[in-house]
PDB file of C-alpha atoms in Angstrom:
ATOM      1  CA  MET A   1      80.998 -13.873  19.441  1.00  0.00           C
ATOM      2  CA  GLY A   2      78.288 -11.196  19.735  1.00  0.00           C
ATOM      3  CA  PHE A   3      79.705  -9.333  16.725  1.00  0.00           C
ATOM      4  CA  PHE A   4      79.334 -12.375  14.432  1.00  0.00           C
ATOM      5  CA  LYS A   5      75.804 -12.939  15.716  1.00  0.00           C
ATOM      6  CA  GLN A   6      74.867  -9.394  14.738  1.00  0.00           C
ATOM      7  CA  ILE A   7      76.475  -9.775  11.301  1.00  0.00           C
ATOM      8  CA  ARG A   8      74.584 -13.038  10.755  1.00  0.00           C
ATOM      9  CA  ARG A   9      71.299 -11.329  11.676  1.00  0.00           C
ATOM     10  CA  LEU A  10      72.041  -8.491   9.250  1.00  0.00           C
ATOM     11  CA  VAL A  11      72.765 -11.014   6.492  1.00  0.00           C
ATOM     12  CA  TYR A  12      69.456 -12.786   7.210  1.00  0.00           C
ATOM     13  CA  LEU A  13      67.616  -9.462   7.181  1.00  0.00           C
ATOM     14  CA  ALA A  14      69.275  -8.425   3.910  1.00  0.00           C
ATOM     15  CA  ALA A  15      68.406 -11.788   2.327  1.00  0.00           C
ATOM     16  CA  LEU A  16      64.805 -11.475   3.498  1.00  0.00           C
ATOM     17  CA  LEU A  17      64.536  -7.933   2.138  1.00  0.00           C
ATOM     18  CA  GLY A  18      66.109  -9.037  -1.142  1.00  0.00           C
ATOM     19  CA  PHE A  19      63.627 -11.886  -1.495  1.00  0.00           C
ATOM     20  CA  THR A  20      60.727  -9.547  -0.668  1.00  0.00           C
ATOM     21  CA  PHE A  21      61.735  -6.985  -3.301  1.00  0.00           C
ATOM     22  CA  PHE A  22      62.291  -9.747  -5.856  1.00  0.00           C
ATOM     23  CA  GLU A  23      58.775 -11.084  -5.232  1.00  0.00           C
ATOM     24  CA  LEU A  24      57.315  -7.585  -5.334  1.00  0.00           C
ATOM     25  CA  PHE A  25      58.801  -6.694  -8.702  1.00  0.00           C
ATOM     26  CA  HIS A  26      58.424 -10.100 -10.343  1.00  0.00           C
ATOM     27  CA  SER A  27      54.978 -10.904  -9.024  1.00  0.00           C
ATOM     28  CA  ARG A  28      52.283 -11.282 -11.650  1.00  0.00           C
ATOM     29  CA  LEU A  29      49.675  -9.812  -9.284  1.00  0.00           C
ATOM     30  CA  THR A  30      48.298  -6.313  -9.084  1.00  0.00           C
ATOM     31  CA  ARG A  31      45.964  -4.706  -6.550  1.00  0.00           C
ATOM     32  CA  ARG A  32      42.533  -3.628  -7.759  1.00  0.00           C
ATOM     33  CA  THR A  33      39.724  -1.970  -5.820  1.00  0.00           C
ATOM     34  CA  PHE A  34      36.034  -2.822  -6.057  1.00  0.00           C
ATOM     35  CA  GLU A  35      33.008  -1.034  -4.593  1.00  0.00           C
ATOM     36  CA  PHE A  36      29.949  -2.947  -3.411  1.00  0.00           C
ATOM     37  CA  PRO A  37      26.917  -1.705  -1.444  1.00  0.00           C
ATOM     38  CA  ALA A  38      26.639  -2.733   2.195  1.00  0.00           C
ATOM     39  CA  LEU A  39      23.480  -4.716   2.921  1.00  0.00           C
ATOM     40  CA  GLU A  40      22.952  -2.772   6.126  1.00  0.00           C
ATOM     41  CA  ASP A  41      22.792   0.795   4.795  1.00  0.00           C
ATOM     42  CA  GLY A  42      23.572   0.685   1.056  1.00  0.00           C
ATOM     43  CA  LYS A  43      26.758   2.711   1.392  1.00  0.00           C
ATOM     44  CA  LEU A  44      29.561   1.635  -0.905  1.00  0.00           C
ATOM     45  CA  VAL A  45      32.277  -0.474   0.704  1.00  0.00           C
ATOM     46  CA  VAL A  46      35.686  -0.821  -0.941  1.00  0.00           C
ATOM     47  CA  GLU A  47      37.220  -4.276  -1.364  1.00  0.00           C
ATOM     48  CA  ASP A  48      40.844  -4.809  -2.381  1.00  0.00           C
ATOM     49  CA  ARG A  49      41.731  -7.846  -4.449  1.00  0.00           C
ATOM     50  CA  MET A  50      44.913  -9.084  -6.027  1.00  0.00           C
ATOM     51  CA  LEU A  51      44.367  -9.980  -9.688  1.00  0.00           C
ATOM     52  CA  HIS A  52      46.778 -11.656 -12.073  1.00  0.00           C
ATOM     53  CA  LYS A  53      48.373  -9.376 -14.637  1.00  0.00           C
ATOM     54  CA  ALA A  54      47.650 -10.346 -18.214  1.00  0.00           C
ATOM     55  CA  GLY A  55      49.689  -9.656 -21.323  1.00  0.00           C
ATOM     56  CA  SER A  56      47.490  -6.780 -22.528  1.00  0.00           C
ATOM     57  CA  LEU A  57      45.574  -3.877 -21.037  1.00  0.00           C
ATOM     58  CA  GLU A  58      42.379  -5.176 -22.640  1.00  0.00           C
ATOM     59  CA  GLN A  59      42.720  -8.519 -20.869  1.00  0.00           C
ATOM     60  CA  ASN A  60      43.523  -6.798 -17.544  1.00  0.00           C
ATOM     61  CA  ILE A  61      40.356  -4.709 -17.806  1.00  0.00           C
ATOM     62  CA  ARG A  62      38.302  -7.758 -18.796  1.00  0.00           C
ATOM     63  CA  ASN A  63      39.647  -9.676 -15.783  1.00  0.00           C
ATOM     64  CA  TYR A  64      38.601  -6.751 -13.584  1.00  0.00           C
ATOM     65  CA  VAL A  65      35.059  -6.691 -15.036  1.00  0.00           C
ATOM     66  CA  ASP A  66      34.775 -10.486 -14.694  1.00  0.00           C
ATOM     67  CA  GLU A  67      35.706 -10.203 -10.998  1.00  0.00           C
ATOM     68  CA  LEU A  68      33.242  -7.375 -10.511  1.00  0.00           C
ATOM     69  CA  VAL A  69      30.426  -9.469 -12.019  1.00  0.00           C
ATOM     70  CA  LEU A  70      31.196 -12.266  -9.540  1.00  0.00           C
ATOM     71  CA  GLY A  71      30.268  -9.931  -6.703  1.00  0.00           C
ATOM     72  CA  PRO A  72      31.721  -9.163  -3.296  1.00  0.00           C
ATOM     73  CA  VAL A  73      33.782 -11.472  -1.125  1.00  0.00           C
ATOM     74  CA  SER A  74      32.178 -10.096   2.021  1.00  0.00           C
ATOM     75  CA  VAL A  75      28.811 -11.547   3.017  1.00  0.00           C
ATOM     76  CA  THR A  76      27.806  -8.138   4.387  1.00  0.00           C
ATOM     77  CA  CYS A  77      27.763  -6.625   0.878  1.00  0.00           C
ATOM     78  CA  ALA A  78      25.415  -7.006  -2.077  1.00  0.00           C
ATOM     79  CA  PRO A  79      26.619  -7.543  -5.640  1.00  0.00           C
ATOM     80  CA  LEU A  80      26.302  -4.758  -8.199  1.00  0.00           C
ATOM     81  CA  LEU A  81      24.586  -7.028 -10.713  1.00  0.00           C
ATOM     82  CA  THR A  82      22.136  -9.895 -10.326  1.00  0.00           C
ATOM     83  CA  LYS A  83      23.584 -13.352  -9.808  1.00  0.00           C
ATOM     84  CA  GLY A  84      23.925 -15.149 -13.124  1.00  0.00           C
ATOM     85  CA  VAL A  85      24.737 -12.081 -15.220  1.00  0.00           C
ATOM     86  CA  LYS A  86      27.241 -12.900 -17.955  1.00  0.00           C
ATOM     87  CA  LEU A  87      29.680 -10.641 -19.744  1.00  0.00           C
ATOM     88  CA  ARG A  88      28.557 -11.376 -23.327  1.00  0.00           C
ATOM     89  CA  SER A  89      31.262  -9.401 -25.088  1.00  0.00           C
ATOM     90  CA  PHE A  90      34.092  -7.107 -24.172  1.00  0.00           C
ATOM     91  CA  MET A  91      36.371  -4.831 -26.159  1.00  0.00           C
ATOM     92  CA  TYR A  92      38.895  -2.055 -25.484  1.00  0.00           C
ATOM     93  CA  ARG A  93      39.694   0.221 -28.421  1.00  0.00           C
ATOM     94  CA  ASP A  94      41.257   3.680 -28.590  1.00  0.00           C
ATOM     95  CA  GLY A  95      40.812   4.380 -24.880  1.00  0.00           C
ATOM     96  CA  THR A  96      37.181   3.241 -24.777  1.00  0.00           C
ATOM     97  CA  VAL A  97      35.869   0.165 -22.979  1.00  0.00           C
ATOM     98  CA  TYR A  98      32.825  -1.603 -24.425  1.00  0.00           C
ATOM     99  CA  ALA A  99      31.150  -4.176 -22.163  1.00  0.00           C
ATOM    100  CA  ASP A 100      27.931  -5.999 -23.080  1.00  0.00           C
ATOM    101  CA  PHE A 101      26.093  -7.866 -20.313  1.00  0.00           C
ATOM    102  CA  SER A 102      23.333 -10.469 -20.520  1.00  0.00           C
ATOM    103  CA  GLY A 103      19.714  -9.396 -20.104  1.00  0.00           C
ATOM    104  CA  ASP A 104      19.473 -10.271 -16.411  1.00  0.00           C
ATOM    105  CA  ALA A 105      21.719  -7.268 -15.706  1.00  0.00           C
ATOM    106  CA  VAL A 106      18.581  -5.085 -15.633  1.00  0.00           C
ATOM    107  CA  LEU A 107      16.996  -7.100 -12.835  1.00  0.00           C
ATOM    108  CA  PRO A 108      17.193  -5.457  -9.402  1.00  0.00           C
ATOM    109  CA  VAL A 109      19.515  -6.915  -6.786  1.00  0.00           C
ATOM    110  CA  GLN A 110      17.901  -7.599  -3.424  1.00  0.00           C
ATOM    111  CA  GLY A 111      19.561  -5.306  -0.884  1.00  0.00           C
ATOM    112  CA  GLY A 112      21.595  -3.713  -3.656  1.00  0.00           C
ATOM    113  CA  LEU A 113      21.713  -0.371  -5.361  1.00  0.00           C
ATOM    114  CA  PRO A 114      19.228   0.944  -7.907  1.00  0.00           C
ATOM    115  CA  LEU A 115      20.165  -0.091 -11.451  1.00  0.00           C
ATOM    116  CA  PHE A 116      21.647   3.284 -12.437  1.00  0.00           C
ATOM    117  CA  ASP A 117      23.823   3.412  -9.310  1.00  0.00           C
ATOM    118  CA  SER A 118      25.085  -0.128  -9.946  1.00  0.00           C
ATOM    119  CA  PHE A 119      26.171   0.703 -13.488  1.00  0.00           C
ATOM    120  CA  LEU A 120      27.638   3.996 -12.280  1.00  0.00           C
ATOM    121  CA  ALA A 121      29.721   2.153  -9.639  1.00  0.00           C
ATOM    122  CA  LEU A 122      30.875  -0.284 -12.315  1.00  0.00           C
ATOM    123  CA  ASN A 123      31.824   2.596 -14.624  1.00  0.00           C
ATOM    124  CA  ARG A 124      33.670   4.454 -11.845  1.00  0.00           C
ATOM    125  CA  GLY A 125      35.501   1.295 -10.777  1.00  0.00           C
ATOM    126  CA  ILE A 126      36.841   0.680 -14.275  1.00  0.00           C
ATOM    127  CA  ARG A 127      37.965   4.298 -14.615  1.00  0.00           C
ATOM    128  CA  ARG A 128      39.549   4.354 -11.137  1.00  0.00           C
ATOM    129  CA  ASN A 129      41.570   1.183 -11.655  1.00  0.00           C
ATOM    130  CA  PHE A 130      42.650   1.962 -15.235  1.00  0.00           C
ATOM    131  CA  ARG A 131      43.514   5.659 -15.529  1.00  0.00           C
ATOM    132  CA  SER A 132      44.250   5.547 -19.277  1.00  0.00           C
ATOM    133  CA  ILE A 133      40.596   4.885 -20.128  1.00  0.00           C
ATOM    134  CA  SER A 134      38.782   7.855 -21.621  1.00  0.00           C
ATOM    135  CA  ALA A 135      35.269   6.344 -21.928  1.00  0.00           C
ATOM    136  CA  VAL A 136      33.257   3.355 -20.724  1.00  0.00           C
ATOM    137  CA  LYS A 137      30.279   2.201 -22.773  1.00  0.00           C
ATOM    138  CA  LEU A 138      28.033  -0.325 -21.021  1.00  0.00           C
ATOM    139  CA  PHE A 139      25.445  -2.418 -22.856  1.00  0.00           C
ATOM    140  CA  VAL A 140      22.722  -4.899 -21.922  1.00  0.00           C
ATOM    141  CA  ASN A 141      21.800  -7.301 -24.734  1.00  0.00           C
ATOM    142  CA  GLY A 142      23.445  -4.963 -27.244  1.00  0.00           C
ATOM    143  CA  ASN A 143      21.635  -1.804 -26.071  1.00  0.00           C
ATOM    144  CA  GLU A 144      23.695   0.960 -24.477  1.00  0.00           C
ATOM    145  CA  VAL A 145      22.501   1.879 -20.996  1.00  0.00           C
ATOM    146  CA  PHE A 146      22.564   5.313 -19.357  1.00  0.00           C
ATOM    147  CA  PHE A 147      24.718   6.837 -22.104  1.00  0.00           C
ATOM    148  CA  SER A 148      23.362  10.392 -21.754  1.00  0.00           C
ATOM    149  CA  GLU A 149      23.549  10.273 -17.940  1.00  0.00           C
ATOM    150  CA  PHE A 150      27.153   9.014 -18.019  1.00  0.00           C
ATOM    151  CA  ASP A 151      28.065  11.705 -20.571  1.00  0.00           C
ATOM    152  CA  ARG A 152      26.771  14.336 -18.153  1.00  0.00           C
ATOM    153  CA  ILE A 153      28.726  12.839 -15.248  1.00  0.00           C
ATOM    154  CA  PHE A 154      32.005  12.006 -16.983  1.00  0.00           C
ATOM    155  CA  GLY A 155      31.797  14.356 -19.973  1.00  0.00           C
ATOM    156  CA  PRO A 156      31.242  13.244 -23.569  1.00  0.00           C
ATOM    157  CA  ASP A 157      34.945  12.767 -24.317  1.00  0.00           C
ATOM    158  CA  ARG A 158      36.158  11.551 -20.916  1.00  0.00           C
TER     159      ARG A 158
END
């Protein structure tokens, strides 16, 4: 009787493992990391989120940027951009991301990072989560922000 009990347990375990691997490989979710400044000391804190996979890389990147604009889940962190900022337009072409934000993106966030550091964290987050990207161009109301500084940090063709 003990032998059949052990076999039954192994069958249950195998079925559970099979179901787990099926869910893992057929899940439409992917893990993405976000960095937000802690209200206490301003140091960047990493948040993991599961985002739905879209049909194209452009849509996956846009979903990531949309989530980033929403801000942190944790109440102990400040958002990178002011509440109410909108992503006006977004495009991914030839390895370059173009993201244009509404004008309130230049307003300082209470307890947040300085404006340059916020856009730098946004730029780094996009590059970290999507390795195939060679450049990130960020705009506010159609005007590119910190382009020469980002070129020095990431290189003009990176």
